[in-house]
């Protein structure tokens, strides 16, 4: 079975590391592509189990057919799949944060309502996307929700998912995880998309109360706000006809009136938050109304506070973010200039993790500023047949299409600008961008991430050498645009990308020909 050649079409193309988890018929391992350096998770389905489960082959085929087409920030991505005599392999996006179940177990306490709101919004966004394509997940549980290293949630494990022929189609199969199965599924009754809504209610109850409600009828808690209890009552209606429709969930007061808060990292599971650094960031100076923020030629980050027309206080952080100094220029301040005031010879440096509350605020302001600069600093630049692409130091990605239009993806949103200059912002809603530009954007982003991993791997063998920013390709003299030339130019992109990692003698005759049609299968 042909797949994405830049990642690998056989298990020999991957370095397989530690065991991550196990399901009914499969085991999952962390791995790294030998061709691109991209870190992935590989789900290995043991084909020997077909003897005890004759339906296994059909179920795996259905899982792949459904999962392969899905592209959404809240959906775990399936990169590739292949098989040999012993196993069927699914190459998946790697989520360093593990499962939501593991996070909750390690945390040992319930989430606050702002945290639960932040998490549930992402889950509902992903589920709205699935339902908009008539896909019923049927197994939403904390064990099947994955967390990225930044603790964003992604829906995974489509082993029990099914595609409906129409949104009102009903099923009678008993499947799912105990405690998360809706009453109609548990009673082997007719059920549809509403069954997933029940699971959302169970998840919310678990996050806020610490245990699933089961089928006892418990849908509220005195510990929770009225808005939370109202939402739970709507989600956990036993009669699916009375259950809150999924497309109305994010319109409820619980989401409209409350604030959100990202999940708190686990100190025992996640490394302590590291200090920021200005590595590879160019000098920049930005003046606001009462402050001047800058990154200096030596790498220091600096914030100057202006009071009554003079720089009254300066806070400087070393380039590695570990040392902090604060002083008054010339004792009483000085007029703002084109450069930051020089450090006094007797300035006292303090460790970044031992600051008082005032300096912690200064440090946080500089960390946000450096983060913004990272969002605008290219790390990998790639010229494809269609677009000039940039993977930023922050991980943000943008593609500027030669024919007009631009797509920018950050951790919070996606901004799509059409050829007329009109911009639409998607912050996780179900009508996520689709179409030709979005498909090309996702493809180019994956290329840039693989290039980044490959270059970092090569640079690790040469200490002291920094290869970034790295530029690949050049803008074509005659960019190819439009659907008519789309397949050809995609093959060109793939073949060009392959040549970076493989000698022509080691490749197939033209593996990109088999690859291109599969990409066009993405949901429009």
XYZ file of C-alpha atoms in Angstrom:
524
model
C 0.000 0.000 0.000
C 1.570 3.250 -1.108
C 1.808 6.120 1.373
C 3.640 9.308 2.178
C 7.150 8.524 1.034
C 8.696 11.339 3.046
C 7.701 9.579 6.276
C 8.160 5.976 5.230
C 6.131 3.143 3.741
C 7.482 0.298 5.872
C 8.313 -0.224 9.526
C 12.015 -0.314 8.594
C 11.702 3.402 7.769
C 11.090 4.183 11.462
C 13.046 4.020 14.688
C 10.589 2.576 17.209
C 10.977 3.665 20.833
C 8.975 3.158 24.006
C 5.522 1.633 24.445
C 2.783 4.261 24.862
C -0.433 2.321 25.303
C -2.595 -0.626 24.364
C -6.100 -1.088 23.007
C -8.260 -4.096 22.306
C -6.298 -5.269 19.274
C -3.360 -2.876 18.981
C -0.326 -1.459 20.729
C 1.010 2.074 20.270
C 4.677 3.088 20.289
C 6.538 6.364 19.956
C 8.692 6.408 16.825
C 10.691 8.659 14.526
C 10.783 8.646 10.737
C 14.285 7.839 9.500
C 13.526 9.746 6.278
C 12.220 13.023 7.676
C 13.064 12.966 11.389
C 9.434 13.660 12.300
C 8.343 12.183 15.631
C 5.191 10.064 15.333
C 3.120 7.455 17.140
C 2.710 4.079 15.438
C -0.352 1.956 16.141
C 0.441 -1.707 15.460
C -2.511 -4.049 14.880
C -1.526 -7.712 15.276
C -2.946 -9.601 12.298
C -2.759 -12.898 14.215
C -5.835 -11.724 16.117
C -7.887 -12.091 12.943
C -8.214 -15.770 13.903
C -10.143 -14.871 17.056
C -11.828 -11.797 15.561
C -12.779 -12.459 11.920
C -14.221 -8.946 11.701
C -10.900 -7.288 12.624
C -9.729 -6.694 9.046
C -12.961 -4.934 8.094
C -12.858 -2.821 11.258
C -9.288 -1.685 10.629
C -10.112 -0.871 7.006
C -13.111 1.185 8.139
C -11.006 2.997 10.749
C -8.428 3.949 8.119
C -11.057 4.996 5.560
C -12.673 7.342 8.082
C -9.570 8.671 9.840
C -7.455 9.222 6.710
C -9.733 11.983 5.426
C -9.911 14.063 8.602
C -8.074 17.400 8.890
C -8.866 19.549 11.927
C -6.853 21.017 14.853
C -8.904 19.006 17.358
C -8.539 15.694 15.490
C -5.455 13.483 15.799
C -3.950 13.229 12.316
C -3.347 9.935 10.533
C -0.212 10.476 8.439
C 0.167 7.102 6.757
C -0.698 3.407 6.890
C 0.871 0.217 5.554
C 1.075 -3.465 6.422
C 3.242 -6.576 6.348
C 2.570 -10.219 7.176
C 2.424 -9.642 10.927
C 0.971 -6.178 11.470
C -1.098 -3.355 10.081
C 0.612 -0.050 10.930
C -1.097 3.317 11.405
C 1.343 6.242 11.558
C -0.254 8.904 13.745
C 0.458 12.381 15.026
C 2.448 12.153 18.267
C 0.970 13.875 21.332
C 3.642 14.351 23.995
C 1.092 15.131 26.729
C -0.338 11.604 26.687
C -3.994 10.805 27.237
C -6.453 13.016 29.081
C -7.058 10.055 31.396
C -3.369 9.960 32.306
C -3.345 13.707 32.896
C -6.367 13.574 35.208
C -4.974 10.600 37.142
C -1.621 12.328 37.662
C -3.220 15.640 38.588
C -5.385 14.017 41.235
C -7.929 16.822 41.380
C -10.814 18.209 39.363
C -10.481 20.994 36.833
C -11.714 24.501 37.467
C -14.650 25.620 35.343
C -12.419 27.913 33.200
C -10.081 24.957 32.542
C -12.955 22.611 31.720
C -14.470 25.264 29.452
C -11.162 25.622 27.591
C -10.840 21.854 27.136
C -14.458 21.110 26.272
C -14.602 23.854 23.646
C -11.837 22.083 21.712
C -13.590 18.709 22.027
C -16.908 20.126 20.842
C -15.156 21.872 17.940
C -13.697 18.560 16.797
C -16.973 16.733 17.264
C -18.868 19.372 15.275
C -16.395 18.804 12.461
C -16.988 15.041 12.601
C -20.767 15.382 12.703
C -20.722 17.857 9.810
C -19.317 14.957 7.774
C -21.818 12.445 9.218
C -19.160 10.678 11.304
C -20.202 9.288 14.689
C -17.223 8.632 16.987
C -19.021 6.322 19.466
C -16.123 6.098 21.933
C -15.408 9.539 23.386
C -13.619 8.934 26.674
C -10.546 10.393 28.432
C -8.471 7.436 27.203
C -9.199 8.404 23.589
C -8.466 12.111 23.987
C -4.812 13.041 23.504
C -2.910 16.093 24.748
C -0.148 17.855 22.837
C 2.962 19.127 24.600
C 1.105 22.460 24.971
C -1.904 20.601 26.448
C -4.246 21.166 23.521
C -6.675 18.273 23.152
C -7.172 16.059 20.092
C -9.800 13.390 19.469
C -8.216 10.034 18.634
C -8.997 6.318 18.194
C -11.536 5.940 15.403
C -11.743 2.163 15.804
C -15.462 2.301 16.631
C -16.330 5.312 14.475
C -18.828 4.946 11.677
C -19.901 7.096 8.760
C -23.647 7.596 8.422
C -25.304 7.705 5.032
C -27.354 10.671 6.315
C -27.387 12.612 9.622
C -30.570 10.917 10.867
C -29.385 7.345 10.237
C -29.719 5.069 13.278
C -27.587 2.178 14.576
C -28.213 -0.526 17.171
C -24.681 -1.833 17.849
C -23.629 -1.923 21.503
C -20.142 -0.392 21.613
C -18.101 2.154 23.517
C -16.479 2.578 26.927
C -18.556 1.769 30.049
C -19.685 4.902 31.940
C -19.521 6.918 28.707
C -22.158 4.983 26.741
C -25.484 6.749 26.324
C -28.683 5.126 27.693
C -29.980 4.312 24.213
C -26.722 2.542 23.291
C -26.571 0.663 26.611
C -30.111 -0.630 26.074
C -29.210 -1.726 22.514
C -31.740 0.736 21.209
C -31.668 2.830 18.068
C -29.083 5.592 18.311
C -27.427 8.271 16.198
C -25.226 11.344 16.522
C -26.904 12.259 19.818
C -24.969 9.436 21.492
C -21.763 11.455 21.144
C -23.458 14.409 22.866
C -24.135 12.235 25.919
C -20.426 11.378 26.045
C -19.608 15.101 26.037
C -21.855 15.514 29.074
C -20.146 12.645 30.885
C -16.755 14.182 30.111
C -17.803 17.568 31.483
C -19.184 15.964 34.650
C -15.964 13.988 35.095
C -13.771 17.067 34.630
C -15.707 19.130 37.172
C -16.811 16.520 39.734
C -14.041 13.934 39.444
C -16.095 10.877 38.494
C -18.511 9.962 35.686
C -22.230 10.199 36.532
C -23.032 6.719 35.212
C -26.685 6.021 34.500
C -27.901 6.938 37.987
C -29.440 10.159 36.787
C -26.986 12.494 38.545
C -26.634 15.517 36.285
C -25.738 18.294 38.708
C -23.614 19.143 41.720
C -23.900 21.796 44.412
C -20.200 22.534 43.871
C -20.831 23.789 40.343
C -22.154 27.058 38.958
C -25.721 27.336 37.732
C -24.471 27.654 34.148
C -22.476 24.413 34.459
C -25.420 22.524 35.957
C -27.744 23.837 33.251
C -25.389 22.651 30.526
C -24.995 19.231 32.162
C -28.758 18.853 32.393
C -29.068 19.510 28.660
C -26.250 17.158 27.674
C -27.290 14.293 29.968
C -30.936 14.031 28.944
C -31.771 10.312 28.842
C -34.170 10.837 25.958
C -31.962 11.614 22.922
C -34.808 13.618 21.395
C -34.665 16.005 24.363
C -30.864 16.140 24.487
C -29.157 19.444 23.703
C -28.157 19.543 20.001
C -24.398 19.640 19.545
C -24.518 22.807 17.443
C -26.119 24.651 20.388
C -23.586 23.590 23.028
C -21.119 26.446 22.487
C -24.004 28.953 22.564
C -24.892 28.056 26.144
C -24.259 30.559 28.988
C -21.529 28.275 30.378
C -19.412 29.127 27.316
C -20.654 32.654 26.606
C -20.378 34.125 30.105
C -17.318 32.426 31.544
C -13.600 32.885 31.051
C -11.244 30.170 29.841
C -7.937 28.994 31.243
C -5.423 26.576 29.669
C -4.672 23.345 31.497
C -2.003 23.567 34.173
C 1.122 21.477 33.428
C 1.830 18.632 35.823
C 5.023 19.305 37.769
C 5.611 15.590 38.260
C 4.984 14.730 34.614
C 6.102 17.809 32.716
C 9.413 19.609 32.970
C 9.182 22.913 34.859
C 8.452 25.850 32.599
C 11.735 26.895 31.062
C 12.912 30.505 30.865
C 12.404 32.149 27.502
C 15.359 32.809 25.227
C 16.084 35.105 22.294
C 18.127 32.588 20.308
C 18.111 33.450 16.576
C 15.943 36.560 17.092
C 17.184 39.729 15.398
C 17.463 43.066 17.218
C 14.178 44.940 17.301
C 12.888 47.980 19.177
C 9.195 48.719 19.692
C 7.786 51.771 21.438
C 4.351 51.748 23.033
C 2.663 54.521 24.986
C 4.409 54.020 28.328
C 7.040 51.388 27.529
C 9.788 50.565 25.063
C 10.398 46.879 24.380
C 13.516 45.667 22.627
C 15.784 42.764 21.809
C 19.369 43.958 21.722
C 22.261 42.904 19.518
C 23.737 40.892 22.381
C 20.481 38.966 22.820
C 19.234 40.696 25.973
C 15.528 41.481 26.183
C 14.771 44.879 27.642
C 11.720 46.802 28.814
C 11.926 50.529 29.581
C 9.199 52.247 31.580
C 8.490 55.860 30.631
C 7.113 58.231 33.257
C 6.743 61.978 32.751
C 8.683 61.805 29.506
C 11.740 60.017 30.915
C 12.884 56.401 31.157
C 12.362 55.903 34.876
C 13.076 52.167 35.127
C 14.745 49.507 32.997
C 14.421 45.745 33.332
C 16.877 43.582 31.378
C 16.781 39.804 30.914
C 19.775 37.875 29.597
C 19.511 36.160 26.227
C 19.036 32.747 27.841
C 16.307 34.130 30.105
C 18.019 33.013 33.302
C 19.333 36.335 34.683
C 17.321 39.484 35.416
C 18.475 42.992 36.322
C 16.510 46.136 37.144
C 17.870 49.676 37.516
C 17.102 53.395 37.224
C 19.086 55.086 34.431
C 21.458 57.707 35.868
C 19.716 57.315 39.205
C 16.778 59.567 38.273
C 15.978 58.532 34.722
C 16.864 59.858 31.277
C 15.041 60.827 28.069
C 14.160 57.879 25.795
C 16.532 57.388 22.870
C 17.244 55.094 19.941
C 18.974 52.569 22.207
C 18.357 51.227 25.693
C 20.240 52.858 28.581
C 23.537 51.067 29.289
C 23.802 48.704 32.234
C 25.443 50.282 35.301
C 28.772 48.616 36.153
C 27.467 47.626 39.595
C 24.125 46.220 38.388
C 22.890 43.220 40.351
C 21.751 40.154 38.421
C 19.050 37.921 39.931
C 18.073 34.342 38.956
C 14.895 34.149 36.874
C 13.226 31.647 39.231
C 13.817 33.711 42.398
C 12.142 37.023 41.498
C 9.769 39.058 43.625
C 6.224 39.694 42.408
C 7.091 43.015 40.729
C 9.969 41.561 38.704
C 7.902 38.484 37.871
C 5.473 40.837 36.149
C 8.317 42.492 34.220
C 9.651 39.089 33.214
C 6.198 37.958 32.036
C 5.818 41.100 29.900
C 9.157 40.450 28.201
C 8.284 36.775 27.708
C 5.107 37.804 25.852
C 7.066 40.268 23.727
C 9.701 37.682 22.816
C 6.886 35.263 21.971
C 5.403 37.796 19.545
C 8.789 38.301 17.895
C 9.109 34.525 17.506
C 5.760 34.482 15.725
C 7.253 36.815 13.094
C 10.681 35.167 12.772
C 10.985 32.480 10.045
C 12.789 29.269 10.935
C 12.148 27.243 7.771
C 11.241 28.797 4.416
C 10.029 26.566 1.605
C 9.103 27.530 -1.952
C 6.664 25.061 -3.520
C 5.009 25.234 -6.928
C 2.059 27.010 -5.316
C 3.205 29.113 -2.380
C 5.997 30.644 -0.356
C 5.783 28.957 3.048
C 7.272 29.912 6.399
C 7.462 27.868 9.585
C 8.096 30.406 12.340
C 10.278 30.089 15.432
C 7.048 29.929 17.467
C 5.689 26.992 15.465
C 3.178 29.198 13.623
C 2.918 28.549 9.909
C 1.905 30.639 6.921
C 1.609 30.072 3.200
C 1.376 32.954 0.710
C 0.011 31.659 -2.588
C 1.520 33.014 -5.792
C -1.942 33.279 -7.352
C -3.153 35.371 -4.417
C -4.449 34.492 -0.990
C -2.762 33.576 2.256
C -3.316 31.145 5.127
C -1.815 31.696 8.603
C -2.141 29.176 11.437
C -1.248 29.985 15.053
C -1.866 28.015 18.222
C -5.159 29.872 18.694
C -6.613 30.412 15.225
C -6.415 30.138 11.464
C -6.661 33.251 9.268
C -7.578 32.756 5.617
C -7.184 35.679 3.206
C -8.665 35.240 -0.264
C -7.335 36.677 -3.525
C -9.476 39.803 -3.012
C -7.865 40.527 0.341
C -10.863 39.519 2.450
C -9.819 37.738 5.668
C -11.835 35.195 7.636
C -10.644 34.028 11.062
C -11.400 30.510 12.301
C -10.935 30.010 16.034
C -11.895 26.362 16.128
C -15.459 26.474 14.817
C -16.843 23.462 13.004
C -16.821 25.097 9.564
C -13.069 24.846 9.413
C -11.356 26.036 6.218
C -11.492 23.525 3.398
C -10.796 23.396 -0.293
C -7.706 23.508 -2.467
C -5.777 26.193 -0.568
C -6.324 24.449 2.762
C -5.214 21.057 1.416
C -2.056 22.576 -0.064
C -1.459 24.465 3.172
C -1.623 21.291 5.304
C 0.628 19.450 2.879
C 3.226 22.246 2.861
C 3.160 22.524 6.652
C 3.926 18.833 6.979
C 6.837 19.259 4.541
C 8.267 22.157 6.562
C 7.949 20.284 9.850
C 9.743 17.288 8.356
C 12.485 19.554 6.988
C 12.849 21.193 10.391
C 13.234 17.812 12.088
C 15.751 16.594 9.496
C 17.892 19.734 9.735
C 17.833 19.676 13.546
C 18.902 16.030 13.482
C 21.807 16.824 11.154
C 22.830 19.878 13.200
C 23.016 17.749 16.347
C 26.131 16.097 14.897
C 27.909 19.468 14.595
C 27.866 21.260 17.989
C 28.002 25.023 17.695
C 26.573 25.068 14.186
C 23.145 26.662 13.784
C 21.582 26.004 10.352
C 18.496 28.163 10.852
C 16.886 30.016 9.250
C 16.921 27.432 6.478
C 15.627 28.106 2.964
C 14.579 25.355 0.556
C 13.804 25.831 -3.131
C 13.096 29.027 -4.986
C 10.016 30.708 -6.340
C 9.167 29.116 -9.715
C 9.253 31.344 -12.768
C 5.886 30.017 -13.881
C 3.810 29.047 -10.824
C 1.214 26.395 -11.574
C -2.270 27.308 -10.405
C -5.738 25.905 -10.688
C -7.291 22.476 -10.382
C -6.207 21.388 -13.861
C -2.527 21.440 -12.935
C -2.975 20.568 -9.276
C -2.095 16.866 -9.503
C 0.993 17.456 -11.628
C 2.386 20.226 -9.444
C 1.756 18.242 -6.287
C 3.747 15.409 -7.748
C 6.512 17.870 -8.478
C 6.444 19.120 -4.873
C 6.563 15.578 -3.511
C 9.357 14.455 -5.825
C 11.426 17.550 -5.032
C 10.941 16.987 -1.325
C 11.896 13.318 -1.651
C 15.154 14.160 -3.368
C 16.328 16.069 -0.300
C 16.359 12.862 1.723
C 16.831 10.058 -0.814
C 19.114 9.347 -3.706
C 17.174 8.752 -6.904
C 18.497 5.207 -7.141
C 16.823 4.263 -3.846
C 13.326 5.510 -4.709
C 10.501 3.890 -6.628
C 10.023 4.684 -10.284
C 7.671 7.469 -9.316
C 6.175 7.007 -5.844
C 4.688 10.485 -5.911
C 2.204 9.408 -8.592
C 0.600 7.018 -6.125
C 0.823 9.620 -3.382
C -0.879 12.539 -5.127
C -4.343 10.959 -5.600
C -4.514 10.022 -1.920
C -3.980 13.605 -0.834
C -6.915 14.730 -2.980
C -9.160 12.471 -0.902
C -9.121 14.959 2.002
C -12.580 16.128 2.942
C -13.601 19.278 1.121
